[in-house]
Amino acid sequence: MNTLHAMDSAKIDPMKFRRALGNFATGVTIMTAQNAAGEKVGVTANSFNSVSLDPALILWSIDKNSSSFHVFEQATHFAVNILSGSQIELSNKFSRRNIDKYEGTSYRTGAGQAPILEHCSAVFECERHQIIEGGDHWIIIGKVVDFHDEGRSPLVYHQGAYSGVTPHPLLQVKDAVDVADVGAMHHGHLHSNVCYLMSRAFKFYQNDYIPKQLVTGFRTSEARLLLVLGSATASSKADLPRDIAMPMREVEQSAAILAKDGLLIENEGFYHLTEKGKKTAHYLFDIADSHQNEVLEKYSDNEKDIFIKILKDIAGIV
């Protein structure tokens, strides 16, 4: 039995094996560490996995030929930075060699001086617990000493390409109205009430739209700010809370995050999108337009125009 297994293993094609492994969708992480000499390293990896809840242990693996391994081996701690959907560029940056990966990268230091990257989905600060040999890789086990859950939609890697997370269509169960329970008054009034219908329509519209937007890695507040700035509907900073439908404090917090990512700048008391920001807003508009076209597909152009005109009138938009 063992002999047969050894023979089968010897026939495995590494490229086909890797391709088959690619069917398993994973998250994308950047592992970071800093040794006592101040050397900082960071590598993009999708080999991250949990090991134990009590004690809290995680693991990941690194190629034995990696020039970064000596720092992970020397450092007392390392950080697991789980990337959000908006951090593809950062993932690509940390997968390159012979560059200063931290130049222009927003981060702070955590336990054991391990760099903690900003705007991730989650971060796990780990004490180096054990290093085990595993074929052509080193398996590094870490004991979690702290973690930060930002709740951002994660970046996903599948079949050699970046992807995102959306709820499975079969799980998108929408609330059904039980007519028998609400009685005749429901039929006579509520189904003709504009406020009720708009609220209900908005809820159902968002059920499918918001997950598509969150896949980008931007929070709803950040995406709204990019869209409003991209459409130039606000003439001043004071107009933003009205157009984005959130308090100024949240507008400023979202703007600060986007500014750190190089998506906007503040000039003369107003926010302006950079070229990178304009491209990102264009991408978000594509998502919004695609969903709108999908929802309104069965209606004629005239019906769509009338519907949009009515909404504008109700919203007070000239």
CSV table of C-alpha atoms in Angstrom, one decimal:
chain,number,residue,atom,x,y,z
A,1,MET,CA,0.0,0.0,0.0
A,2,ASN,CA,2.8,2.4,0.9
A,3,THR,CA,4.8,1.5,-2.2
A,4,LEU,CA,1.8,2.1,-4.5
A,5,HIS,CA,1.2,5.5,-2.8
A,6,ALA,CA,4.9,6.4,-3.4
A,7,MET,CA,4.7,5.5,-7.0
A,8,ASP,CA,1.5,7.5,-7.5
A,9,SER,CA,3.1,10.5,-5.8
A,10,ALA,CA,6.1,10.4,-8.1
A,11,LYS,CA,3.9,10.7,-11.1
A,12,ILE,CA,2.2,14.0,-10.0
A,13,ASP,CA,2.8,16.9,-12.4
A,14,PRO,CA,3.6,20.0,-10.2
A,15,MET,CA,1.9,22.4,-12.6
A,16,LYS,CA,-1.3,20.3,-12.9
A,17,PHE,CA,-1.2,19.8,-9.1
A,18,ARG,CA,-1.0,23.6,-8.6
A,19,ARG,CA,-3.9,24.1,-11.0
A,20,ALA,CA,-6.0,21.6,-9.2
A,21,LEU,CA,-5.3,23.3,-5.9
A,22,GLY,CA,-6.4,26.5,-7.4
A,23,ASN,CA,-10.0,25.2,-7.4
A,24,PHE,CA,-9.9,25.9,-3.6
A,25,ALA,CA,-10.7,29.6,-3.3
A,26,THR,CA,-8.7,31.3,-0.6
A,27,GLY,CA,-8.3,34.7,1.0
A,28,VAL,CA,-5.2,36.8,0.3
A,29,THR,CA,-2.9,37.9,3.1
A,30,ILE,CA,0.3,39.8,3.6
A,31,MET,CA,2.5,38.4,6.3
A,32,THR,CA,4.7,41.0,7.9
A,33,ALA,CA,7.5,40.9,10.5
A,34,GLN,CA,10.5,42.9,11.8
A,35,ASN,CA,13.5,41.5,13.5
A,36,ALA,CA,15.7,43.1,16.3
A,37,ALA,CA,18.0,44.7,13.7
A,38,GLY,CA,15.0,46.6,12.2
A,39,GLU,CA,14.7,44.6,9.0
A,40,LYS,CA,11.1,44.7,7.8
A,41,VAL,CA,9.7,42.0,5.5
A,42,GLY,CA,6.3,41.3,4.0
A,43,VAL,CA,5.1,38.6,1.6
A,44,THR,CA,1.8,37.9,-0.1
A,45,ALA,CA,0.5,34.5,0.9
A,46,ASN,CA,-2.7,32.5,0.6
A,47,SER,CA,-1.6,29.6,2.7
A,48,PHE,CA,-3.1,31.1,5.9
A,49,ASN,CA,-5.3,28.8,8.0
A,50,SER,CA,-6.6,28.4,11.5
A,51,VAL,CA,-5.2,25.7,13.8
A,52,SER,CA,-6.8,26.0,17.2
A,53,LEU,CA,-9.3,28.2,19.1
A,54,ASP,CA,-7.9,27.4,22.6
A,55,PRO,CA,-5.1,28.3,22.5
A,56,ALA,CA,-5.6,30.6,19.5
A,57,LEU,CA,-3.2,29.3,16.9
A,58,ILE,CA,-2.9,29.9,13.1
A,59,LEU,CA,-0.4,28.8,10.5
A,60,TRP,CA,0.9,29.7,7.1
A,61,SER,CA,3.8,28.5,4.9
A,62,ILE,CA,6.7,30.2,3.2
A,63,ASP,CA,9.0,28.9,0.4
A,64,LYS,CA,12.4,27.7,1.7
A,65,ASN,CA,14.0,29.8,-1.0
A,66,SER,CA,12.4,33.0,0.2
A,67,SER,CA,14.8,35.8,1.1
A,68,SER,CA,12.4,37.0,3.7
A,69,PHE,CA,12.4,33.8,5.8
A,70,HIS,CA,15.4,34.7,7.9
A,71,VAL,CA,13.5,37.7,9.3
A,72,PHE,CA,10.4,35.6,10.1
A,73,GLU,CA,12.7,33.1,11.8
A,74,GLN,CA,14.4,35.8,13.9
A,75,ALA,CA,11.4,38.0,14.8
A,76,THR,CA,9.5,37.3,18.0
A,77,HIS,CA,6.2,38.2,16.3
A,78,PHE,CA,4.6,38.5,12.9
A,79,ALA,CA,1.2,39.9,11.7
A,80,VAL,CA,-1.3,38.3,9.4
A,81,ASN,CA,-2.9,41.1,7.3
A,82,ILE,CA,-6.0,39.8,5.6
A,83,LEU,CA,-6.5,42.0,2.5
A,84,SER,CA,-9.8,43.6,1.6
A,85,GLY,CA,-11.2,43.7,-1.9
A,86,SER,CA,-9.7,47.2,-2.6
A,87,GLN,CA,-6.1,46.1,-1.9
A,88,ILE,CA,-5.2,44.2,-5.1
A,89,GLU,CA,-2.4,46.7,-5.8
A,90,LEU,CA,-1.0,46.1,-2.3
A,91,SER,CA,-1.1,42.4,-2.9
A,92,ASN,CA,0.8,42.7,-6.1
A,93,LYS,CA,3.3,45.1,-4.5
A,94,PHE,CA,4.2,42.7,-1.7
A,95,SER,CA,4.5,39.8,-4.1
A,96,ARG,CA,7.4,41.5,-6.0
A,97,ARG,CA,11.1,41.1,-5.2
A,98,ASN,CA,13.9,43.6,-4.9
A,99,ILE,CA,11.8,46.6,-4.1
A,100,ASP,CA,11.1,48.6,-0.9
A,101,LYS,CA,7.6,47.2,-0.2
A,102,TYR,CA,7.0,49.7,2.7
A,103,GLU,CA,7.7,52.8,0.7
A,104,GLY,CA,4.4,54.6,0.3
A,105,THR,CA,2.6,51.9,2.3
A,106,SER,CA,0.4,53.0,5.3
A,107,TYR,CA,1.2,50.9,8.4
A,108,ARG,CA,1.8,51.0,12.1
A,109,THR,CA,3.8,48.7,14.3
A,110,GLY,CA,2.2,46.1,16.6
A,111,ALA,CA,3.3,43.4,18.9
A,112,GLY,CA,7.0,42.6,18.5
A,113,GLN,CA,7.3,45.6,16.1
A,114,ALA,CA,5.5,43.7,13.4
A,115,PRO,CA,4.1,46.1,10.7
A,116,ILE,CA,0.3,46.2,10.7
A,117,LEU,CA,-1.1,47.4,7.3
A,118,GLU,CA,-4.1,49.7,7.3
A,119,HIS,CA,-7.6,49.2,5.8
A,120,CYS,CA,-7.4,45.4,5.8
A,121,SER,CA,-10.4,43.1,6.4
A,122,ALA,CA,-8.8,41.8,9.6
A,123,VAL,CA,-5.3,41.6,11.2
A,124,PHE,CA,-3.9,38.9,13.6
A,125,GLU,CA,-0.9,39.8,15.7
A,126,CYS,CA,1.0,36.6,16.4
A,127,GLU,CA,3.8,35.4,18.6
A,128,ARG,CA,6.1,33.0,16.7
A,129,HIS,CA,5.1,29.7,18.2
A,130,GLN,CA,6.7,27.0,16.1
A,131,ILE,CA,8.4,26.4,12.7
A,132,ILE,CA,8.0,23.0,11.1
A,133,GLU,CA,9.6,21.6,8.0
A,134,GLY,CA,7.0,20.8,5.2
A,135,GLY,CA,8.6,19.7,2.0
A,136,ASP,CA,9.8,22.7,0.0
A,137,HIS,CA,8.2,25.1,2.5
A,138,TRP,CA,8.5,26.1,6.1
A,139,ILE,CA,5.3,25.9,8.1
A,140,ILE,CA,5.1,28.8,10.6
A,141,ILE,CA,2.7,28.5,13.5
A,142,GLY,CA,1.7,31.6,15.4
A,143,LYS,CA,0.0,32.2,18.7
A,144,VAL,CA,-2.5,35.0,18.3
A,145,VAL,CA,-1.9,37.7,21.0
A,146,ASP,CA,-4.3,40.3,19.5
A,147,PHE,CA,-6.6,40.8,16.5
A,148,HIS,CA,-8.5,43.5,14.7
A,149,ASP,CA,-11.7,42.8,12.9
A,150,GLU,CA,-12.5,45.7,10.4
A,151,GLY,CA,-15.4,43.8,8.7
A,152,ARG,CA,-14.3,44.7,5.1
A,153,SER,CA,-15.2,42.4,2.3
A,154,PRO,CA,-12.0,40.3,1.7
A,155,LEU,CA,-9.9,39.8,-1.4
A,156,VAL,CA,-10.3,36.3,-2.8
A,157,TYR,CA,-7.9,34.2,-5.0
A,158,HIS,CA,-9.3,31.5,-7.2
A,159,GLN,CA,-7.7,29.7,-10.2
A,160,GLY,CA,-4.9,32.1,-10.5
A,161,ALA,CA,-7.0,35.3,-10.5
A,162,TYR,CA,-8.3,37.8,-7.9
A,163,SER,CA,-12.0,37.5,-7.1
A,164,GLY,CA,-14.4,38.8,-4.5
A,165,VAL,CA,-17.2,37.5,-2.1
A,166,THR,CA,-20.9,37.8,-3.0
A,167,PRO,CA,-23.7,35.9,-1.3
A,168,HIS,CA,-24.7,32.7,-3.2
A,169,PRO,CA,-27.9,33.3,-5.2
A,170,LEU,CA,-29.6,30.4,-3.5
A,171,LEU,CA,-29.1,32.0,-0.1
A,172,GLN,CA,-30.5,35.4,-1.1
A,173,VAL,CA,-33.9,34.7,0.5
A,174,LYS,CA,-36.1,37.8,0.3
A,175,ASP,CA,-38.9,38.5,2.8
A,176,ALA,CA,-42.3,37.5,1.5
A,177,VAL,CA,-45.5,39.3,2.5
A,178,ASP,CA,-48.1,37.1,4.1
A,179,VAL,CA,-51.3,38.6,2.8
A,180,ALA,CA,-53.5,36.4,4.9
A,181,ASP,CA,-52.0,37.9,8.1
A,182,VAL,CA,-52.2,41.5,7.3
A,183,GLY,CA,-55.9,41.6,6.3
A,184,ALA,CA,-57.9,43.6,3.9
A,185,MET,CA,-56.5,47.0,5.2
A,186,HIS,CA,-53.1,46.0,3.8
A,187,HIS,CA,-54.6,45.5,0.4
A,188,GLY,CA,-56.6,48.7,0.5
A,189,HIS,CA,-53.9,51.1,1.7
A,190,LEU,CA,-50.4,49.8,2.3
A,191,HIS,CA,-49.8,48.5,-1.2
A,192,SER,CA,-50.7,51.9,-2.5
A,193,ASN,CA,-48.7,53.9,0.0
A,194,VAL,CA,-45.7,55.6,-1.7
A,195,CYS,CA,-43.6,55.7,1.4
A,196,TYR,CA,-44.1,52.0,2.1
A,197,LEU,CA,-43.5,51.0,-1.5
A,198,MET,CA,-40.3,53.1,-1.8
A,199,SER,CA,-38.9,51.7,1.5
A,200,ARG,CA,-39.7,48.1,0.4
A,201,ALA,CA,-38.3,48.6,-3.1
A,202,PHE,CA,-35.2,50.2,-1.7
A,203,LYS,CA,-34.7,47.2,0.6
A,204,PHE,CA,-35.0,44.7,-2.2
A,205,TYR,CA,-32.8,46.7,-4.5
A,206,GLN,CA,-30.1,46.9,-1.9
A,207,ASN,CA,-30.3,43.2,-1.1
A,208,ASP,CA,-28.5,42.4,-4.4
A,209,TYR,CA,-26.6,45.7,-5.0
A,210,ILE,CA,-24.8,46.2,-1.7
A,211,PRO,CA,-23.0,42.8,-1.8
A,212,LYS,CA,-21.7,43.6,-5.3
A,213,GLN,CA,-20.4,47.0,-4.0
A,214,LEU,CA,-18.8,45.5,-0.9
A,215,VAL,CA,-16.8,43.1,-3.0
A,216,THR,CA,-14.6,46.0,-4.0
A,217,GLY,CA,-13.4,46.2,-0.4
A,218,PHE,CA,-14.8,49.7,0.2
A,219,ARG,CA,-17.3,50.3,3.0
A,220,THR,CA,-20.7,51.7,1.9
A,221,SER,CA,-19.8,55.1,3.2
A,222,GLU,CA,-16.5,55.2,1.3
A,223,ALA,CA,-18.2,54.0,-1.9
A,224,ARG,CA,-20.9,56.6,-1.6
A,225,LEU,CA,-18.3,59.4,-1.2
A,226,LEU,CA,-16.4,58.2,-4.2
A,227,LEU,CA,-19.7,58.1,-6.3
A,228,VAL,CA,-20.8,61.6,-5.1
A,229,LEU,CA,-17.4,63.1,-5.8
A,230,GLY,CA,-17.2,61.3,-9.1
A,231,SER,CA,-20.6,62.7,-10.2
A,232,ALA,CA,-19.9,66.2,-8.9
A,233,THR,CA,-23.4,66.6,-7.5
A,234,ALA,CA,-22.1,68.3,-4.3
A,235,SER,CA,-21.0,71.9,-4.8
A,236,SER,CA,-19.4,72.2,-1.4
A,237,LYS,CA,-18.2,70.1,1.5
A,238,ALA,CA,-21.3,71.1,3.5
A,239,ASP,CA,-23.5,69.4,0.8
A,240,LEU,CA,-21.8,66.0,1.2
A,241,PRO,CA,-23.8,64.7,4.3
A,242,ARG,CA,-27.0,65.4,2.3
A,243,ASP,CA,-25.9,63.7,-0.8
A,244,ILE,CA,-24.2,60.7,0.9
A,245,ALA,CA,-26.9,60.5,3.6
A,246,MET,CA,-24.5,60.2,6.6
A,247,PRO,CA,-23.1,62.6,9.2
A,248,MET,CA,-20.2,64.9,8.4
A,249,ARG,CA,-18.1,63.0,11.0
A,250,GLU,CA,-18.5,59.8,9.0
A,251,VAL,CA,-17.9,61.7,5.7
A,252,GLU,CA,-14.6,63.0,7.1
A,253,GLN,CA,-13.6,59.6,8.4
A,254,SER,CA,-14.2,58.0,5.0
A,255,ALA,CA,-12.4,60.9,3.3
A,256,ALA,CA,-9.3,60.3,5.5
A,257,ILE,CA,-9.2,56.6,4.6
A,258,LEU,CA,-9.6,57.4,0.9
A,259,ALA,CA,-7.0,60.1,1.1
A,260,LYS,CA,-4.4,57.6,2.6
A,261,ASP,CA,-5.1,55.3,-0.3
A,262,GLY,CA,-4.4,58.2,-2.7
A,263,LEU,CA,-8.0,58.4,-4.0
A,264,LEU,CA,-8.8,62.0,-3.0
A,265,ILE,CA,-7.2,65.2,-1.8
A,266,GLU,CA,-8.7,68.1,0.1
A,267,ASN,CA,-8.2,71.5,-1.5
A,268,GLU,CA,-9.8,74.8,-0.4
A,269,GLY,CA,-12.2,73.1,1.9
A,270,PHE,CA,-13.5,70.5,-0.5
A,271,TYR,CA,-12.5,67.0,-1.6
A,272,HIS,CA,-11.3,66.3,-5.1
A,273,LEU,CA,-10.7,62.9,-6.6
A,274,THR,CA,-7.2,62.0,-7.9
A,275,GLU,CA,-6.7,60.2,-11.2
A,276,LYS,CA,-6.7,57.0,-9.2
A,277,GLY,CA,-9.9,58.1,-7.4
A,278,LYS,CA,-11.6,58.9,-10.7
A,279,LYS,CA,-10.8,55.4,-12.1
A,280,THR,CA,-12.1,53.8,-8.9
A,281,ALA,CA,-15.3,55.9,-9.0
A,282,HIS,CA,-15.7,54.8,-12.7
A,283,TYR,CA,-15.5,51.2,-11.6
A,284,LEU,CA,-18.1,51.8,-8.9
A,285,PHE,CA,-20.4,53.5,-11.4
A,286,ASP,CA,-20.1,50.4,-13.7
A,287,ILE,CA,-21.3,48.2,-10.8
A,288,ALA,CA,-24.2,50.5,-10.0
A,289,ASP,CA,-25.2,50.9,-13.7
A,290,SER,CA,-25.0,47.2,-14.3
A,291,HIS,CA,-27.2,46.4,-11.4
A,292,GLN,CA,-29.7,49.2,-12.4
A,293,ASN,CA,-29.9,47.8,-15.9
A,294,GLU,CA,-30.4,44.3,-14.6
A,295,VAL,CA,-33.3,45.4,-12.3
A,296,LEU,CA,-35.0,47.6,-15.0
A,297,GLU,CA,-34.4,45.3,-17.9
A,298,LYS,CA,-38.1,44.4,-18.4
A,299,TYR,CA,-39.2,48.0,-18.6
A,300,SER,CA,-39.3,50.2,-21.7
A,301,ASP,CA,-37.1,53.2,-22.0
A,302,ASN,CA,-40.1,55.4,-21.6
A,303,GLU,CA,-41.1,53.7,-18.4
A,304,LYS,CA,-37.6,54.0,-17.0
A,305,ASP,CA,-37.5,57.7,-17.9
A,306,ILE,CA,-40.8,58.3,-16.1
A,307,PHE,CA,-39.7,56.3,-13.1
A,308,ILE,CA,-36.5,58.3,-12.8
A,309,LYS,CA,-38.3,61.6,-13.3
A,310,ILE,CA,-40.7,60.8,-10.5
A,311,LEU,CA,-37.9,59.8,-8.1
A,312,LYS,CA,-36.1,63.1,-9.0
A,313,ASP,CA,-39.2,65.1,-8.3
A,314,ILE,CA,-39.8,63.4,-4.9
A,315,ALA,CA,-36.1,63.8,-4.0
A,316,GLY,CA,-36.2,67.5,-5.0
A,317,ILE,CA,-33.5,67.1,-7.7
A,318,VAL,CA,-33.9,69.6,-10.5
